[in-house]
Coordinates of C-alpha atoms (C1' of nucleotides) in Angstrom, one line a residue:
Chain A
M65 CA 11.2 -45.6 -164.1
S66 CA 7.5 -46.0 -164.2
A67 CA 6.0 -49.5 -164.0
A68 CA 4.3 -49.0 -167.4
R69 CA 7.6 -48.2 -169.0
K70 CA 9.2 -51.2 -167.3
A71 CA 6.4 -53.5 -168.6
Y72 CA 6.7 -52.0 -172.1
D73 CA 10.4 -52.5 -172.3
I74 CA 10.2 -56.1 -171.2
I75 CA 7.4 -57.1 -173.5
R76 CA 9.0 -55.3 -176.4
A77 CA 12.4 -56.9 -175.9
D78 CA 10.7 -60.3 -175.5
I79 CA 9.0 -59.9 -178.9
I80 CA 12.0 -58.5 -180.7
E81 CA 14.4 -61.0 -179.4
G82 CA 12.1 -63.8 -180.2
R83 CA 11.1 -65.1 -176.8
Y84 CA 7.5 -64.6 -178.0
A85 CA 6.9 -66.1 -181.4
P86 CA 4.5 -64.4 -183.9
G87 CA 1.0 -65.4 -183.2
D88 CA 1.7 -66.2 -179.5
R89 CA -0.7 -65.0 -176.9
I90 CA 0.6 -62.7 -174.2
T91 CA -1.4 -62.9 -171.0
E92 CA -1.4 -59.9 -168.7
G93 CA -0.9 -61.9 -165.6
E94 CA 2.2 -63.6 -166.8
V95 CA 3.8 -60.3 -167.8
A96 CA 2.7 -58.8 -164.5
T97 CA 4.5 -61.5 -162.6
T98 CA 7.8 -61.4 -164.5
A99 CA 7.9 -57.6 -164.5
A100 CA 6.9 -57.5 -160.8
V101 CA 4.2 -54.9 -161.4
S102 CA 0.4 -55.1 -161.4
R103 CA -1.8 -55.8 -164.4
T104 CA -2.8 -52.2 -164.8
P105 CA 0.5 -50.8 -166.2
V106 CA 0.9 -54.1 -168.2
R107 CA -2.4 -53.4 -170.0
E108 CA -1.1 -49.9 -170.7
A109 CA 2.1 -51.2 -172.2
L110 CA 0.2 -53.7 -174.3
H111 CA -2.1 -51.1 -175.8
R112 CA 0.9 -48.9 -176.6
L113 CA 2.5 -51.9 -178.4
E114 CA -0.7 -52.4 -180.3
A115 CA -0.6 -48.8 -181.5
E116 CA 3.0 -49.5 -182.6
G117 CA 1.8 -52.5 -184.5
L118 CA 3.8 -55.1 -182.6
I119 CA 0.8 -56.9 -181.2
R120 CA -2.9 -57.2 -182.0
F121 CA -5.8 -57.1 -179.5
V122 CA -8.8 -59.3 -179.8
P123 CA -11.6 -58.2 -177.5
N124 CA -12.0 -60.4 -174.5
Q125 CA -9.2 -62.6 -175.6
G126 CA -6.2 -60.5 -175.1
A127 CA -3.0 -59.7 -177.0
F128 CA -1.3 -61.7 -179.7
V129 CA 2.1 -61.1 -181.2
A130 CA 1.7 -59.7 -184.7
S131 CA 2.9 -61.8 -187.5
W132 CA 3.7 -60.5 -190.9
G133 CA 3.5 -62.3 -194.2
V134 CA 5.8 -61.3 -197.0
E135 CA 3.0 -59.2 -198.4
E136 CA 2.8 -57.1 -195.3
A137 CA 6.6 -56.7 -195.2
E138 CA 6.5 -55.3 -198.7
E139 CA 3.9 -52.8 -197.6
I140 CA 6.1 -51.8 -194.7
F141 CA 9.0 -51.1 -196.9
E142 CA 6.8 -49.1 -199.3
L143 CA 5.4 -47.0 -196.4
R144 CA 8.8 -46.4 -195.0
A145 CA 10.0 -45.3 -198.4
R146 CA 7.3 -42.7 -198.6
L147 CA 7.4 -41.5 -195.0
E148 CA 11.1 -41.5 -194.5
C149 CA 11.6 -39.6 -197.8
Y150 CA 9.3 -37.0 -196.5
A151 CA 11.2 -37.0 -193.2
V152 CA 14.5 -36.3 -194.9
E153 CA 12.9 -33.6 -197.1
L154 CA 11.8 -31.9 -193.9
C155 CA 15.3 -32.4 -192.4
A156 CA 17.0 -30.8 -195.3
Q157 CA 14.9 -27.7 -194.6
R158 CA 14.8 -27.7 -190.8
A159 CA 17.6 -29.8 -189.2
S160 CA 19.9 -27.8 -186.9
D161 CA 23.6 -28.0 -187.4
A162 CA 23.9 -29.9 -184.1
A163 CA 21.5 -32.5 -185.3
L164 CA 23.4 -32.9 -188.6
A165 CA 26.6 -33.3 -186.6
E166 CA 25.0 -36.0 -184.6
L167 CA 23.7 -37.8 -187.7
R168 CA 27.2 -37.6 -189.2
D169 CA 28.8 -39.0 -186.1
L170 CA 26.3 -41.9 -186.1
A171 CA 26.8 -42.6 -189.8
E172 CA 30.6 -42.5 -189.6
R173 CA 30.7 -44.9 -186.6
Q174 CA 28.4 -47.2 -188.5
L175 CA 30.7 -47.2 -191.5
V176 CA 33.6 -48.0 -189.3
A177 CA 31.7 -50.9 -187.7
A178 CA 30.7 -52.2 -191.1
T179 CA 34.1 -52.1 -192.6
E180 CA 36.3 -53.0 -189.6
R181 CA 33.9 -55.5 -188.1
P182 CA 35.0 -55.6 -184.5
R183 CA 33.6 -58.1 -182.0
G184 CA 29.8 -57.8 -181.8
Y185 CA 29.7 -55.5 -184.8
L186 CA 26.3 -56.7 -185.9
K187 CA 24.6 -55.6 -182.7
K188 CA 26.5 -52.3 -182.8
I189 CA 25.4 -51.7 -186.4
A190 CA 21.8 -52.5 -185.6
D191 CA 22.0 -50.1 -182.7
L192 CA 23.6 -47.3 -184.7
N193 CA 21.2 -47.8 -187.6
S194 CA 18.2 -47.6 -185.3
R195 CA 19.6 -44.5 -183.6
F196 CA 20.3 -42.9 -187.0
H197 CA 16.7 -43.3 -188.2
T198 CA 15.4 -42.2 -184.8
A199 CA 17.6 -39.1 -184.9
L200 CA 16.4 -38.4 -188.4
L201 CA 12.8 -38.6 -187.4
H202 CA 13.5 -36.3 -184.5
A203 CA 15.3 -33.8 -186.6
S204 CA 12.4 -33.6 -189.0
N205 CA 10.6 -32.2 -186.1
S206 CA 7.1 -33.3 -187.1
E207 CA 4.8 -34.7 -184.5
Q208 CA 2.4 -36.0 -187.1
L209 CA 5.2 -37.8 -189.0
R210 CA 6.5 -39.3 -185.8
A211 CA 3.1 -40.6 -184.9
S212 CA 2.7 -42.2 -188.3
M213 CA 6.1 -43.7 -188.3
A214 CA 5.6 -45.2 -184.9
T215 CA 3.3 -47.9 -186.3
L216 CA 6.1 -48.9 -188.6
A217 CA 8.8 -49.0 -186.0
N218 CA 8.7 -52.7 -186.6
A219 CA 12.2 -53.2 -185.4
P220 CA 11.9 -57.0 -185.7
L221 CA 11.8 -56.6 -189.5
V222 CA 15.0 -54.6 -189.5
F223 CA 16.6 -56.3 -186.6
Q224 CA 16.1 -59.8 -187.8
T225 CA 17.3 -59.2 -191.3
F226 CA 20.5 -57.5 -190.3
R227 CA 22.4 -60.6 -189.7
D228 CA 21.5 -61.7 -193.2
Y229 CA 23.2 -58.7 -194.8
S230 CA 26.3 -59.4 -196.8
E231 CA 29.4 -57.5 -195.9
E232 CA 29.0 -55.4 -199.0
S233 CA 25.3 -54.7 -198.1
L234 CA 26.2 -53.6 -194.6
A235 CA 28.9 -51.2 -196.0
R236 CA 26.5 -49.9 -198.6
S237 CA 23.9 -49.2 -196.0
A238 CA 26.4 -47.2 -193.9
R239 CA 27.5 -45.3 -197.0
H240 CA 23.9 -44.5 -197.8
H241 CA 23.7 -42.9 -194.4
L242 CA 26.8 -40.9 -194.9
E243 CA 25.6 -39.6 -198.3
L244 CA 22.3 -38.8 -196.8
V245 CA 24.0 -36.6 -194.3
E246 CA 26.0 -34.9 -197.1
A247 CA 22.7 -34.2 -198.9
L248 CA 21.2 -32.7 -195.7
E249 CA 24.3 -30.6 -195.1
A250 CA 23.9 -29.3 -198.6
R251 CA 20.2 -28.6 -197.7
N252 CA 19.1 -30.4 -200.8
P253 CA 15.8 -32.2 -200.2
D254 CA 15.6 -34.0 -203.5
W255 CA 19.1 -35.4 -203.2
A256 CA 18.3 -36.5 -199.6
A257 CA 15.0 -38.1 -200.7
G258 CA 16.7 -39.9 -203.6
V259 CA 19.3 -41.4 -201.3
M260 CA 16.7 -42.5 -198.8
R261 CA 14.6 -44.1 -201.5
A262 CA 17.6 -46.1 -202.7
H263 CA 18.4 -47.0 -199.1
I264 CA 15.0 -48.4 -198.4
Y265 CA 14.6 -50.2 -201.7
A266 CA 18.1 -51.7 -201.2
A267 CA 17.0 -53.0 -197.8
R268 CA 13.8 -54.4 -199.4
S269 CA 15.9 -56.2 -202.0
V270 CA 18.0 -57.9 -199.3
F271 CA 14.9 -58.9 -197.5
R272 CA 13.4 -60.4 -200.6
N273 CA 16.6 -62.4 -201.3
V274 CA 16.7 -63.7 -197.8
H275 CA 13.1 -64.6 -197.8
Q276 CA 13.4 -66.5 -201.1
S277 CA 16.4 -68.4 -199.7
R278 CA 14.4 -69.4 -196.7
E279 CA 11.5 -70.5 -198.8
R280 CA 13.7 -72.7 -200.9
A281 CA 15.3 -74.2 -197.7
L282 CA 11.9 -74.9 -196.3
G283 CA 10.7 -76.4 -199.6
Q284 CA 13.6 -78.9 -199.6
K285 CA 13.0 -79.7 -195.9
T286 CA 9.4 -80.6 -196.4
A287 CA 10.1 -82.4 -199.7
Chain B
M127 CA -20.3 -51.4 -175.9
S128 CA -17.3 -51.5 -173.7
A129 CA -16.6 -48.7 -171.2
A130 CA -13.3 -48.0 -172.8
R131 CA -15.0 -47.5 -176.2
K132 CA -17.6 -45.3 -174.6
A133 CA -15.0 -43.0 -173.0
Y134 CA -13.1 -42.9 -176.3
D135 CA -16.1 -41.8 -178.3
I136 CA -17.1 -39.2 -175.8
I137 CA -13.6 -37.6 -175.5
R138 CA -13.1 -37.7 -179.3
A139 CA -16.4 -36.1 -180.0
D140 CA -15.7 -33.4 -177.4
I141 CA -12.4 -32.6 -179.0
I142 CA -13.6 -32.7 -182.6
E143 CA -16.7 -30.7 -181.9
G144 CA -14.8 -28.1 -180.0
R145 CA -16.0 -28.6 -176.5
Y146 CA -12.3 -29.0 -175.5
A147 CA -10.1 -26.2 -176.9
P148 CA -6.6 -27.0 -178.1
G149 CA -4.2 -26.9 -175.2
D150 CA -7.0 -27.7 -172.7
R151 CA -6.2 -30.2 -170.0
I152 CA -8.4 -33.3 -169.8
T153 CA -8.6 -34.7 -166.3
E154 CA -9.4 -38.4 -166.0
G155 CA -11.9 -37.9 -163.2
E156 CA -14.0 -35.4 -165.1
V157 CA -14.3 -37.7 -168.1
A158 CA -15.0 -40.7 -165.8
T159 CA -17.9 -38.8 -164.2
T160 CA -19.5 -37.6 -167.4
A161 CA -19.1 -41.0 -169.1
A162 CA -20.3 -42.8 -166.0
V163 CA -17.3 -45.2 -166.1
S164 CA -14.3 -45.6 -163.8
R165 CA -11.0 -44.0 -164.5
T166 CA -9.4 -47.2 -165.8
P167 CA -11.1 -47.3 -169.2
V168 CA -10.8 -43.5 -169.4
R169 CA -7.0 -43.9 -169.2
E170 CA -7.1 -46.5 -171.9
A171 CA -9.1 -44.2 -174.2
L172 CA -6.8 -41.3 -173.5
H173 CA -3.7 -43.3 -174.4
R174 CA -5.4 -44.5 -177.6
L175 CA -6.2 -40.9 -178.5
E176 CA -2.6 -40.0 -177.9
A177 CA -1.5 -42.7 -180.4
E178 CA -3.9 -41.1 -182.8
G179 CA -2.3 -37.7 -182.2
L180 CA -5.4 -35.9 -180.8
I181 CA -3.9 -35.4 -177.4
R182 CA -0.5 -35.3 -175.8
F183 CA 0.5 -36.9 -172.5
V184 CA 2.8 -35.2 -170.0
P185 CA 4.0 -37.6 -167.3
N186 CA 2.4 -37.0 -163.9
Q187 CA 0.4 -34.1 -165.4
G188 CA -2.1 -35.8 -167.7
A189 CA -3.6 -35.3 -171.1
F190 CA -3.7 -32.1 -173.1
V191 CA -5.6 -31.5 -176.3
A192 CA -3.2 -31.3 -179.2
S193 CA -3.0 -28.0 -181.0
W194 CA -2.0 -27.6 -184.7
G195 CA -0.5 -24.5 -186.1
V196 CA -0.6 -23.9 -189.8
E197 CA 2.7 -25.6 -190.1
E198 CA 1.4 -28.8 -188.7
A199 CA -1.7 -28.6 -191.0
E200 CA 0.6 -28.4 -194.0
E201 CA 2.4 -31.5 -192.7
I202 CA -0.8 -33.4 -192.4
F203 CA -1.8 -32.6 -196.0
E204 CA 1.7 -33.7 -197.1
L205 CA 1.4 -36.9 -195.2
R206 CA -2.1 -37.5 -196.5
A207 CA -0.9 -36.9 -200.0
R208 CA 1.8 -39.6 -199.7
L209 CA -0.2 -42.2 -197.8
E210 CA -3.5 -41.9 -199.7
C211 CA -1.7 -42.0 -203.0
Y212 CA -0.2 -45.3 -201.9
A213 CA -3.7 -46.4 -200.8
V214 CA -5.2 -45.8 -204.2
E215 CA -2.2 -47.5 -205.9
L216 CA -3.0 -50.6 -203.8
C217 CA -6.7 -50.2 -204.5
A218 CA -6.0 -50.2 -208.3
Q219 CA -4.4 -53.6 -207.8
R220 CA -6.6 -55.1 -205.2
A221 CA -10.0 -53.6 -204.9
S222 CA -12.9 -55.9 -205.5
D223 CA -15.6 -55.0 -208.0
A224 CA -18.0 -54.7 -205.1
A225 CA -15.7 -52.2 -203.4
L226 CA -15.4 -50.2 -206.6
A227 CA -19.1 -50.2 -207.0
E228 CA -19.5 -48.8 -203.5
L229 CA -16.9 -46.2 -204.1
R230 CA -18.7 -45.2 -207.3
D231 CA -22.0 -44.9 -205.5
L232 CA -20.6 -42.7 -202.8
A233 CA -18.8 -40.5 -205.3
E234 CA -22.0 -40.1 -207.5
R235 CA -24.1 -39.2 -204.5
Q236 CA -21.5 -36.7 -203.4
L237 CA -21.5 -35.1 -206.9
V238 CA -25.3 -34.9 -206.8
A239 CA -25.2 -33.3 -203.3
A240 CA -22.5 -30.8 -204.5
T241 CA -24.4 -29.7 -207.6
E242 CA -28.0 -29.8 -206.5
R243 CA -27.3 -28.6 -202.9
P244 CA -30.4 -29.9 -201.1
R245 CA -31.1 -29.0 -197.5
G246 CA -28.2 -29.8 -195.2
Y247 CA -26.0 -30.7 -198.2
L248 CA -22.8 -29.6 -196.4
K249 CA -23.2 -32.2 -193.7
K250 CA -24.2 -34.8 -196.3
I251 CA -21.1 -34.0 -198.3
A252 CA -18.8 -34.2 -195.3
D253 CA -20.3 -37.5 -194.4
L254 CA -20.0 -38.9 -198.0
N255 CA -16.5 -37.6 -198.3
S256 CA -15.5 -39.2 -195.0
R257 CA -17.1 -42.5 -196.0
F258 CA -15.4 -42.4 -199.4
H259 CA -11.9 -42.0 -197.9
T260 CA -12.7 -44.7 -195.3
A261 CA -13.9 -47.1 -198.0
L262 CA -10.8 -46.4 -200.0
L263 CA -8.6 -47.2 -197.1
H264 CA -10.5 -50.4 -196.4
A265 CA -10.3 -51.4 -200.0
S266 CA -6.6 -51.0 -200.0
N267 CA -6.6 -53.8 -197.5
S268 CA -3.4 -52.9 -195.7
E269 CA -3.3 -53.1 -192.0
Q270 CA 0.0 -51.2 -191.8
L271 CA -1.4 -48.4 -194.0
R272 CA -4.6 -48.3 -191.9
A273 CA -2.6 -47.9 -188.7
S274 CA -0.4 -45.1 -190.2
M275 CA -3.4 -43.2 -191.5
A276 CA -5.2 -43.5 -188.2
T277 CA -2.9 -41.0 -186.7
L278 CA -4.0 -38.5 -189.4
A279 CA -7.7 -39.2 -189.1
N280 CA -7.8 -35.7 -187.8
A281 CA -11.3 -35.1 -188.9
P282 CA -11.3 -31.6 -187.3
L283 CA -9.1 -30.3 -190.1
V284 CA -11.3 -31.7 -192.9
F285 CA -14.6 -31.2 -191.1
Q286 CA -14.1 -27.6 -190.2
T287 CA -12.8 -26.5 -193.6
F288 CA -15.7 -28.0 -195.6
R289 CA -18.1 -25.1 -194.9
D290 CA -15.5 -22.8 -196.4
Y291 CA -15.4 -24.6 -199.7
S292 CA -16.8 -22.6 -202.6
E293 CA -19.5 -24.2 -204.7
E294 CA -17.0 -24.9 -207.5
S295 CA -14.5 -26.4 -205.0
L296 CA -17.2 -28.7 -203.6
A297 CA -18.1 -29.9 -207.1
R298 CA -14.5 -30.3 -208.1
S299 CA -13.8 -32.4 -205.0
A300 CA -16.7 -34.7 -206.0
R301 CA -15.5 -34.9 -209.6
H302 CA -12.1 -35.9 -208.2
H303 CA -13.7 -38.8 -206.4
L304 CA -15.5 -39.8 -209.6
E305 CA -12.4 -39.7 -211.7
L306 CA -10.6 -41.6 -209.1
V307 CA -13.1 -44.4 -209.3
E308 CA -12.7 -44.4 -213.0
A309 CA -9.0 -44.8 -212.7
L310 CA -9.5 -47.6 -210.2
E311 CA -11.9 -49.4 -212.5
A312 CA -9.3 -49.1 -215.3
R313 CA -6.8 -50.6 -212.8
N314 CA -4.4 -47.8 -213.4
P315 CA -2.4 -47.0 -210.2
D316 CA -0.6 -44.1 -211.7
W317 CA -3.7 -42.4 -212.9
A318 CA -5.4 -43.0 -209.6
A319 CA -2.4 -41.7 -207.7
G320 CA -2.3 -38.6 -209.9
V321 CA -6.0 -37.8 -209.2
M322 CA -5.4 -38.3 -205.5
R323 CA -2.4 -36.0 -205.4
A324 CA -4.5 -33.3 -207.2
H325 CA -7.3 -33.9 -204.8
I326 CA -5.2 -33.5 -201.7
Y327 CA -3.3 -30.5 -202.9
A328 CA -6.5 -28.8 -204.0
A329 CA -7.8 -29.3 -200.5
R330 CA -4.6 -27.8 -199.1
S331 CA -5.0 -24.8 -201.4
V332 CA -8.5 -24.2 -200.1
F333 CA -7.2 -24.5 -196.6
R334 CA -4.5 -22.0 -197.2
N335 CA -6.8 -19.4 -198.7
V336 CA -9.3 -19.8 -195.8
H337 CA -6.4 -19.5 -193.4
Q338 CA -5.1 -16.4 -195.0
S339 CA -8.5 -14.8 -195.0
R340 CA -8.8 -15.5 -191.3
E341 CA -5.4 -14.0 -190.6
R342 CA -6.3 -10.8 -192.4
A343 CA -9.6 -10.6 -190.6
L344 CA -7.9 -11.1 -187.3
G345 CA -5.2 -8.5 -188.2
Q346 CA -7.9 -5.9 -188.9
K347 CA -9.7 -6.7 -185.7
T348 CA -6.7 -6.2 -183.5
A349 CA -5.6 -3.1 -185.4
Chain C
dC160 C1' 3.2 -4.9 -152.4
dC161 C1' 5.8 -8.9 -153.9
dG162 C1' 8.5 -13.2 -153.7
dG163 C1' 9.4 -17.6 -151.4
dG164 C1' 8.2 -21.6 -148.9
dT165 C1' 5.3 -24.8 -146.8
dA166 C1' 1.0 -27.2 -146.3
dT167 C1' -3.0 -28.8 -148.3
dA168 C1' -5.7 -30.3 -152.1
dA169 C1' -6.1 -32.3 -156.4
dT170 C1' -4.5 -35.4 -159.9
dT171 C1' -1.9 -39.0 -161.8
dG172 C1' 0.1 -43.7 -161.3
dT173 C1' -0.3 -48.3 -159.4
dA174 C1' -2.3 -52.1 -156.9
dT175 C1' -5.9 -55.0 -155.7
dA176 C1' -10.6 -56.7 -155.8
dC177 C1' -14.6 -57.9 -158.4
dA178 C1' -17.5 -58.8 -162.6
dA179 C1' -18.1 -60.6 -167.1
dT180 C1' -16.6 -63.3 -170.8
dT181 C1' -14.2 -67.0 -172.8
dT182 C1' -11.9 -71.5 -172.8
dG183 C1' -11.0 -76.0 -171.4
dT184 C1' -12.6 -80.3 -169.2
dG185 C1' -15.5 -84.0 -168.4
dA186 C1' -19.6 -86.6 -168.1
dA187 C1' -23.6 -88.2 -170.3
dA188 C1' -26.3 -89.2 -174.4
dG189 C1' -26.4 -90.9 -179.1
Chain D
dC228 C1' -16.3 -93.8 -180.0
dT229 C1' -17.9 -89.3 -181.0
dT230 C1' -20.6 -85.3 -179.9
dT231 C1' -22.9 -82.1 -177.0
dC232 C1' -24.0 -79.8 -173.0
dA233 C1' -22.8 -78.1 -168.5
dC234 C1' -19.7 -76.7 -165.2
dA235 C1' -15.2 -75.0 -163.7
dA236 C1' -11.0 -72.7 -164.4
dA237 C1' -8.6 -69.0 -166.4
dT238 C1' -8.4 -64.5 -168.4
dT239 C1' -10.0 -60.2 -169.7
dG240 C1' -12.6 -55.9 -168.5
dT241 C1' -13.9 -52.7 -164.9
dA242 C1' -14.2 -50.6 -160.4
dT243 C1' -12.3 -49.1 -156.3
dA244 C1' -8.6 -48.2 -153.0
dC245 C1' -4.1 -46.5 -152.1
dA246 C1' 0.5 -44.3 -153.0
dA247 C1' 3.2 -40.8 -155.2
dT248 C1' 3.6 -36.7 -157.6
dT249 C1' 2.2 -32.2 -158.8
dA250 C1' -0.5 -28.0 -158.6
dT251 C1' -2.6 -24.4 -155.7
dA252 C1' -3.4 -21.6 -151.9
dC253 C1' -2.0 -19.4 -148.0
dC254 C1' 1.2 -17.5 -144.8
dC255 C1' 5.4 -15.3 -143.7
dG256 C1' 9.4 -12.5 -144.4
dG257 C1' 11.5 -8.9 -147.1

DNA sequence: CCGGGTATAATTGTATACAATTTGTGAAAG
DNA sequence: CTTTCACAAATTGTATACAATTATACCCGG
């Protein structure tokens, strides 16, 4: 594995898993030491992460972990709704049978995990969910779309909220995926887009509820 | 100006203005020489351009100028339709009066240029058009949207097709901009989005016609 | 004449060294 | 005691040097 990739993986994991807090400054030297590579590939990784929206660069000051307000989160959901709907429309026209089979497999395993809830099922669901959306994007086979979506691959947003999903919401999310596959197998772009819209807006609704709960909790704490 | 920015500007201009053909390989050393900087900032610029979709990286082989088929062009128009519609919806809610005034000014000047056609009006229209869409994006005030659109800032597509616009198409494009401003001033997101959709799909139509003409011309040539 | 393989050259990937800018500290003046 | 200026430490930005990988050219065998 290349040194740049190594640095990228480490920094990304540190951000997503919360070892860097939003707004934190990431110094190149520190990462270079922990990753046991030089600063050059670290800079490369940081710039890539900036393009993906996980960090922001300030000239001559370095990299800071991006922080989203609730407003920006709403925008991300809106953008995902529009772009992923387009993705599934393309999929309905283009996806190979093999790709559809893979999507079905992922969706079915996610539904099993969501209903049977084995040990560590939350992590498993998050992983399957991520792979499902990635596979979808891949099956849409559009380089331009992939590039646009890359900036929204804000896994933190999805990842962090997953543990706040109710059991029913988790199952519904998995069922959305399954219905989406059905729509794709039927080669019906409108159906697929409709399911995807519902999927994203349902996720936004969960996010809003969680956020409001947190706000209330904070309000009581400070009061 | 930083060396990285310098290299970025040079490479980008070389691609957009056709000095690099699609599929061409860009070697770091060559750029470093012409830009009079070291390879380090050149690599940085290349990676940024990759994020913006203008070039593609192959590991251990370097950077290649991206090439779009007609299929990819269609995708870019689709993506622009969806993203810019969202942009104007945000604008209708958020844009300051000053921003609206600037947009109106740009649109009016474009209409004048399109109807009176002074010397060098094509370049002027291209410039005003570009500034209009940039101002729109800025007024929408969404960092996430800006990042997503950056990957589609494929000026080559817009720039090259402008000289193929008929006089009527040029005027219509300018009128679209004016009506869009009117919709924004009325704070009506649906109206604004509708105008934008029409605007983009009209542009796509022109592109298709031009493309088909070119195809025919090529067909006769080779026949 | 053509295909394969090896050696050489060119290019990318990485590390290190240096320059430029910023930030933090501390002492002196008010 | 606070503020301001200067200096020092730290960090980013860039250049250069080196290692690893890939492309090319040439020679040899068929």
